[in-house]
Coordinates of C-alpha atoms in Angstrom, one line a residue:
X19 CA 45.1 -7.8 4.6
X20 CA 43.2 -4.5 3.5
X21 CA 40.5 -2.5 5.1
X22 CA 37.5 -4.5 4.0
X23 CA 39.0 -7.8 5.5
X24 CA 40.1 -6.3 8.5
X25 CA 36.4 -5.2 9.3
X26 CA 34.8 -8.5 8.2
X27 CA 37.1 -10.1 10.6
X28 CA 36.1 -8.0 13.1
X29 CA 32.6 -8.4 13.0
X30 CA 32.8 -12.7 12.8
X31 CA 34.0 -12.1 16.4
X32 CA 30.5 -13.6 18.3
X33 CA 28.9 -12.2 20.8
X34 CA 30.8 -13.1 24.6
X35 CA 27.4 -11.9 26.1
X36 CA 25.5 -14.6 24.0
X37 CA 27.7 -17.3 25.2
X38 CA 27.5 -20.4 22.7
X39 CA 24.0 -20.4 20.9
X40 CA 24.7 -23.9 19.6
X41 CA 23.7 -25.0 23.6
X42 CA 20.4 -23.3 23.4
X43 CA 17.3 -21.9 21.7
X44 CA 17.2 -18.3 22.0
X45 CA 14.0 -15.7 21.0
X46 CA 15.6 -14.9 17.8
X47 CA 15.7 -18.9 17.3
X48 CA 11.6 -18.9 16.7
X49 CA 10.8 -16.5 13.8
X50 CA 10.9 -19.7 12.0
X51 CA 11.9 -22.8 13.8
X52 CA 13.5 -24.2 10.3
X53 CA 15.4 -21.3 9.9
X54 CA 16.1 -21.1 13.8
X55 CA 17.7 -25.0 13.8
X56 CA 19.7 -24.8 10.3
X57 CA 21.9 -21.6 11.8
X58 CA 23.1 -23.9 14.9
X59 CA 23.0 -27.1 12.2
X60 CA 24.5 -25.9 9.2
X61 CA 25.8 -21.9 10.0
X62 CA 26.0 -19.8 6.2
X63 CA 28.8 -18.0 5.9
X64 CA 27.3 -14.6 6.2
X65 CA 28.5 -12.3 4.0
X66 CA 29.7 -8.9 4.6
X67 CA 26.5 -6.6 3.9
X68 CA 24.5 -8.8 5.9
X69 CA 27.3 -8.5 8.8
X70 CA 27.3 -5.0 8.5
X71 CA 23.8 -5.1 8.9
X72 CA 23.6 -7.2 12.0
X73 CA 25.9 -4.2 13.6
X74 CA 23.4 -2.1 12.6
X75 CA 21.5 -3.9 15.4
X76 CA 24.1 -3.2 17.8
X77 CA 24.6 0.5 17.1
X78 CA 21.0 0.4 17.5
X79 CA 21.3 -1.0 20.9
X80 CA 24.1 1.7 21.8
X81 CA 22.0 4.3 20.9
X82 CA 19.3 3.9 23.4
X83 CA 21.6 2.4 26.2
X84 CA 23.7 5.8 26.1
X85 CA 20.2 7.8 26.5
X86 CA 19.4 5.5 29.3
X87 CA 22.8 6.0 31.1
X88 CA 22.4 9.6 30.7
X89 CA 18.8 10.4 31.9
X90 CA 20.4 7.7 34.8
X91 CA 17.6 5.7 34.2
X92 CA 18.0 2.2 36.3
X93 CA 18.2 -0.9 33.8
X94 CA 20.2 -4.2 33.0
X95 CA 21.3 -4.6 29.7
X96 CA 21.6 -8.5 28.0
X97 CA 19.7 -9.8 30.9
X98 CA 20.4 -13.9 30.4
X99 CA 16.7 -15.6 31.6
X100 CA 16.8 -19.5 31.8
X101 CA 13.9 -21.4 31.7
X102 CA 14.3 -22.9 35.8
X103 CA 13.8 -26.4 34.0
X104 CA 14.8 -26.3 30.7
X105 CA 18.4 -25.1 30.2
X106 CA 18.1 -25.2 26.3
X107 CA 15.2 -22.3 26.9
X108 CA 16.7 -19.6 27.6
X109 CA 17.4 -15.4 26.0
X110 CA 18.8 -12.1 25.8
X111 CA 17.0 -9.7 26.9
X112 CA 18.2 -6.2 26.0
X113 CA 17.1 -3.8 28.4
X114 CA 15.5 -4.7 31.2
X115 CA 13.7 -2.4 33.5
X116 CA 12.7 -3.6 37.8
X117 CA 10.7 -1.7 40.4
X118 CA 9.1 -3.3 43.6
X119 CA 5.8 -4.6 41.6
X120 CA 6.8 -5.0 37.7
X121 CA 9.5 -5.6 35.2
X122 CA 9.7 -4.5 32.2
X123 CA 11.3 -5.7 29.0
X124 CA 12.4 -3.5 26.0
X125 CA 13.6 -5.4 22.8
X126 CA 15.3 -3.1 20.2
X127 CA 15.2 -3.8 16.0
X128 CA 17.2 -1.5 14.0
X129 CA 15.3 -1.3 10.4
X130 CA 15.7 0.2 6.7
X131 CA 12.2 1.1 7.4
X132 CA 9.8 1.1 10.0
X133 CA 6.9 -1.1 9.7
X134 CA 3.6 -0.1 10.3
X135 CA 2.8 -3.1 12.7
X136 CA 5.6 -4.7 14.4
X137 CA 6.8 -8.4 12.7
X138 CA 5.8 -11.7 14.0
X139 CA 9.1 -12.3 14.5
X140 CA 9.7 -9.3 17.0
X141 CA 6.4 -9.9 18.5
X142 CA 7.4 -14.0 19.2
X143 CA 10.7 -12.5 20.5
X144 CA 9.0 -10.3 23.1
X145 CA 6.6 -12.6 24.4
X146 CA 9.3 -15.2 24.8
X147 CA 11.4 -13.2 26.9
X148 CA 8.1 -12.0 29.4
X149 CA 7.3 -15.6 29.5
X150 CA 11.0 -16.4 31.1
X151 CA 10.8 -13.4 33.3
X152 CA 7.3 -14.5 34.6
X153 CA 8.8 -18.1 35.4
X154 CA 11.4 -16.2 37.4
X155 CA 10.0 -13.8 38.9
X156 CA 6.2 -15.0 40.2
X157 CA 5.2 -12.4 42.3
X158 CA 6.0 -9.5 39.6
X159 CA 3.8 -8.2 36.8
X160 CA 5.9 -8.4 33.6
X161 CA 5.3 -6.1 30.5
X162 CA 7.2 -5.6 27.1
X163 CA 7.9 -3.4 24.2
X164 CA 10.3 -3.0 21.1
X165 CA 11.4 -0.2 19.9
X166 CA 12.6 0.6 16.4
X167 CA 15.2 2.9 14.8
X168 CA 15.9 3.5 11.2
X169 CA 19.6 5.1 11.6
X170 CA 19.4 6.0 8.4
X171 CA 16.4 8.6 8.4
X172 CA 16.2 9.0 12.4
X173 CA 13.1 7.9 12.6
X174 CA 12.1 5.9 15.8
X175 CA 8.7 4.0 16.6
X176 CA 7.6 1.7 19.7
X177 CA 5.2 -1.0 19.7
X178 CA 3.7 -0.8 23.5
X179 CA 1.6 -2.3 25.6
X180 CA 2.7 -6.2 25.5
X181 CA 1.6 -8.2 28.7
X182 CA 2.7 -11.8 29.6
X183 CA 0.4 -14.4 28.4
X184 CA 0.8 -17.8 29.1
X185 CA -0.9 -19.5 26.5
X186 CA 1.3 -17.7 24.3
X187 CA 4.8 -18.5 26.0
X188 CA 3.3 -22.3 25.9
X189 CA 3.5 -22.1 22.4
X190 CA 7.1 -20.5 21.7
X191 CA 7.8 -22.8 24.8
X192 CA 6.8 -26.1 23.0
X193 CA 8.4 -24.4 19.2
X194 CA 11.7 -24.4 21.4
X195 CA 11.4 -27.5 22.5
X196 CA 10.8 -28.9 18.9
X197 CA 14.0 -26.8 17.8
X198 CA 16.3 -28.3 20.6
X199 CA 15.2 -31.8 19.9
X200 CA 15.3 -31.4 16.0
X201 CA 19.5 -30.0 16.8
X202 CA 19.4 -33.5 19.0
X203 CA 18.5 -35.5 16.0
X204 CA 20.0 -33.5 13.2
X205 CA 16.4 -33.5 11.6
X206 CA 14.4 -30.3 10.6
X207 CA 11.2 -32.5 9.1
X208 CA 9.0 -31.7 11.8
X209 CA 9.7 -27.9 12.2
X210 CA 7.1 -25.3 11.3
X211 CA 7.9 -22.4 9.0
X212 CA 7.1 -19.0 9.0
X213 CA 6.4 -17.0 5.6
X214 CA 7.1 -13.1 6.2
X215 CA 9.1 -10.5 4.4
X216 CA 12.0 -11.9 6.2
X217 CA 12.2 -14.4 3.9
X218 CA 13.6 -12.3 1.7
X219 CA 17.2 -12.3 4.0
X220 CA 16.6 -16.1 4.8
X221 CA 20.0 -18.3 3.5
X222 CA 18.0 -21.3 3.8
X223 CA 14.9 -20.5 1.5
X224 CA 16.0 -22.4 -1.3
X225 CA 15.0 -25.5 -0.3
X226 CA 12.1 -24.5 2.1
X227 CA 8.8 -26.3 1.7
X228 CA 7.2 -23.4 2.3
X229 CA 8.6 -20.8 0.1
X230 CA 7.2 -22.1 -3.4
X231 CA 3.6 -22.6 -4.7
X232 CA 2.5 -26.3 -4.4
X233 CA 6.3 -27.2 -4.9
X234 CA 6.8 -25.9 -8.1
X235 CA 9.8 -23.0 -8.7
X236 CA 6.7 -20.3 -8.4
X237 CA 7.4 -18.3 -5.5
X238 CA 5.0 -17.8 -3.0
X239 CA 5.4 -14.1 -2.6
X240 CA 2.4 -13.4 -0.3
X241 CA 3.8 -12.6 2.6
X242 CA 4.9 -9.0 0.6
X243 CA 1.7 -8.9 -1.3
X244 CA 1.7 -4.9 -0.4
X245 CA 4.7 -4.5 -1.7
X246 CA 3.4 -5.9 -5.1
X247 CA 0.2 -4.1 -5.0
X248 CA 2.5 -0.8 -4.4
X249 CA 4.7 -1.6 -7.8
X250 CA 1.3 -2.4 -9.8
X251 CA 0.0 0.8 -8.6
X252 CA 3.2 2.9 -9.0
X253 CA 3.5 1.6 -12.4
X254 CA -0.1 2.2 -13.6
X255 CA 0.5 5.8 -11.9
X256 CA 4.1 6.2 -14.4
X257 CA 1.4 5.4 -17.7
X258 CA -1.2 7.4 -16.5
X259 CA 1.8 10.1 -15.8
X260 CA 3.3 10.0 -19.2
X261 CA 0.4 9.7 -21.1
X262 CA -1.2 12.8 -19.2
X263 CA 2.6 14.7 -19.8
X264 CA 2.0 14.0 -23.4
X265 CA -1.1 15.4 -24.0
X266 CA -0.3 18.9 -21.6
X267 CA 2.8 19.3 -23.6
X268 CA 0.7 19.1 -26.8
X269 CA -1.4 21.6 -25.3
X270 CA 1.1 23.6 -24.4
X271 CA 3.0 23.9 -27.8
X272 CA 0.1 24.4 -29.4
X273 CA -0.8 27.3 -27.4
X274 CA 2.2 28.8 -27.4
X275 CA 2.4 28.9 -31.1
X276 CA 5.4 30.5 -33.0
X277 CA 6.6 32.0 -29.4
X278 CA 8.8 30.2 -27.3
X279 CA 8.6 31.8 -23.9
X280 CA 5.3 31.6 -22.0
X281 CA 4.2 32.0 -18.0
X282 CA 1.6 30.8 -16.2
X283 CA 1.4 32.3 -12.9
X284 CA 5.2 32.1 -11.3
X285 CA 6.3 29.1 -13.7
X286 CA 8.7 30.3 -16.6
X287 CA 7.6 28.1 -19.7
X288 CA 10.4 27.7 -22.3
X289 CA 10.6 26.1 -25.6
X290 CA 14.3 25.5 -27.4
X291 CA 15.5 23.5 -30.1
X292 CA 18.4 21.3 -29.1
X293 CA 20.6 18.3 -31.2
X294 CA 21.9 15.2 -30.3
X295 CA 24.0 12.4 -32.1
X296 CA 23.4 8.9 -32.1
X297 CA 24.4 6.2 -34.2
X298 CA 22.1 4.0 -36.4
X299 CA 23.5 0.8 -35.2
X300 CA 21.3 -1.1 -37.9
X301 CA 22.8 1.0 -40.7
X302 CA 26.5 0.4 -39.4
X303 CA 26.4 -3.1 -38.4
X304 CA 25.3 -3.8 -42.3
X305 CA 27.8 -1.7 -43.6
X306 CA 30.8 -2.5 -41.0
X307 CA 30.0 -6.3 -39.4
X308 CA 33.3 -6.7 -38.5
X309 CA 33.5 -3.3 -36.9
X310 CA 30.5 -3.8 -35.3
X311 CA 31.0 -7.2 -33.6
X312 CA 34.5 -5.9 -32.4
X313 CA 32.9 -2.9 -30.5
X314 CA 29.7 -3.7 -29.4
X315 CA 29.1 -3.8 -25.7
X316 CA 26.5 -6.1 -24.0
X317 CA 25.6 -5.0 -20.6
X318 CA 22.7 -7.5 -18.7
X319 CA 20.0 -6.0 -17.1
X320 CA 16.6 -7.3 -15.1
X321 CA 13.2 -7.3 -16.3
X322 CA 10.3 -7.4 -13.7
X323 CA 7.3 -8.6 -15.6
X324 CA 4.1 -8.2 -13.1
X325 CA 0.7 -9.7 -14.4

């Protein structure tokens, strides 16, 4: 077995904290309730970027839970809260913080970027897990926040400030009731969907009502409409760029006349005659066909065509 399998194997081993998630709908079940009942109905096999990726999320985890421990502040981490009448409602809270009056809960996300409002995914999540605390725990105030780290750049942000609210818990109460039920009658008809840039990591979009333009193969690709807006721009910027490059270099040259060393201010201009080979493939493929179709190379590439 070499290196690569050996970690992959390691990192199918679930979660003994999480117990079986098959018996219950957890907070990350309601980002999108289709999504959330196909993993316990029909689990993808992951594969090994993505796992690597959900250890991100656990390095995350480790990072703040070791700051914690040593600034001794007081907290339970993967705090189980079960819905006192529902079994099936139930989560995992990741840090969890009590005094005398309040509790507060403290989701973390480890990103590739940090968004500039928090997902409705993350947002669900946290109000799900006040909404359990507050059946639990009556007498207390309960409050919330996720944090989250990029690991790659270090950056760190936290989205503060969430309070229980029981029309909102209602909801993600009733969407995990409709999850449990559709798992009871292996049935995902009636589930709501949720469009987001999630999708994007989603093993289950190929089929999803939700995904495509009026059913045809057209993706919907709203729910990253900035991100197309930022390649239009980008890409009107890279004309404007070249064409503006053009016309200074002209300039330039032109200036500079028969000498070929100039300055303007502290930037050295310098002008130099260079050679490169390259083969007229026209030329030699009518002169040498056989040749030709012997050592040609054909090497695919992608074409993003935006309108």
């Amino acid at each position: 077995m070499d290196l690569k399998s050996i970690i992959q194997k390691s990192l199918l081993q679930p979660k003994d904290e999480l117990g079986d998630r098959s018996t219950y709908v957890g907070a990350s079940d309601l980002g999108c309730e289709r999504k959330g009942c196909l993993e316990k109905l029909a689990p993808s096999q992951k594969s090994f970027e993505t796992l690597v990726r959900f250890k991100r999320g656990d390095l995350a985890e480790s990072i703040v839970k070791e700051a914690l421990e040593n600034c001794n502040i007081s907290h339970v981490s993967q705090l189980e809260s079960i819905h006192p009448e529902k079994p099936h409602v139930r989560a995992h809270l990741d840090f969890t913080f009590t005094n005398r009056n309040e509790i507060g809960v403290l989701e973390c996300k480890s990103v590739s970027f940090i968004p500039k409002e928090p997902y409705d995914g993350w947002e669900k999540q946290i109000y799900y897990q006040m909404g359990l605390l507050a059946l639990n725990h009556r007498k207390k105030k309960i409050k919330g926040a996720v944090i989250a780290l990029d690991l790659q750049t270090g950056d760190v942000r936290i989205f503060n400030g969430y309070k229980h609210n029981p029309l909102i818990f209602r909801e993600l109460e009733a969407s995990a009731d409709r999850i449990w039920q559709s798992l009871q009658n292996k049935d995902i008809q009636n589930l709501k969907t949720n469009r987001s840039a999630l999708c994007s990591y989603c093993q289950y979009r190929e089929n999803c009502p939700a995904f495509f333009v009026d059913g045809s193969t057209v993706v919907d690709l709203s729910p990253i409409q900035k991100d197309v807006d930022r390649y239009m721009d980008a890409k009107l910027l890279e004309r404007e760029g070249k064409s503006l490059s053009f016309q200074a270099k002209a300039r330039i040259q032109r200036f500079l006349g028969q000498f070929r060393t100039g300055r303007a201010g502290k930037t050295l201009i310098e002008v130099s005659e260079r050679q490169k080979e390259t083969l007229d493939s026209k030329a030699f493929k009518s002169a040498h066909p056989d040749l030709f179709e012997k050592f040609k190379k054909t090497t695919p590439y992608t074409v993003l065509t935006v309108s």
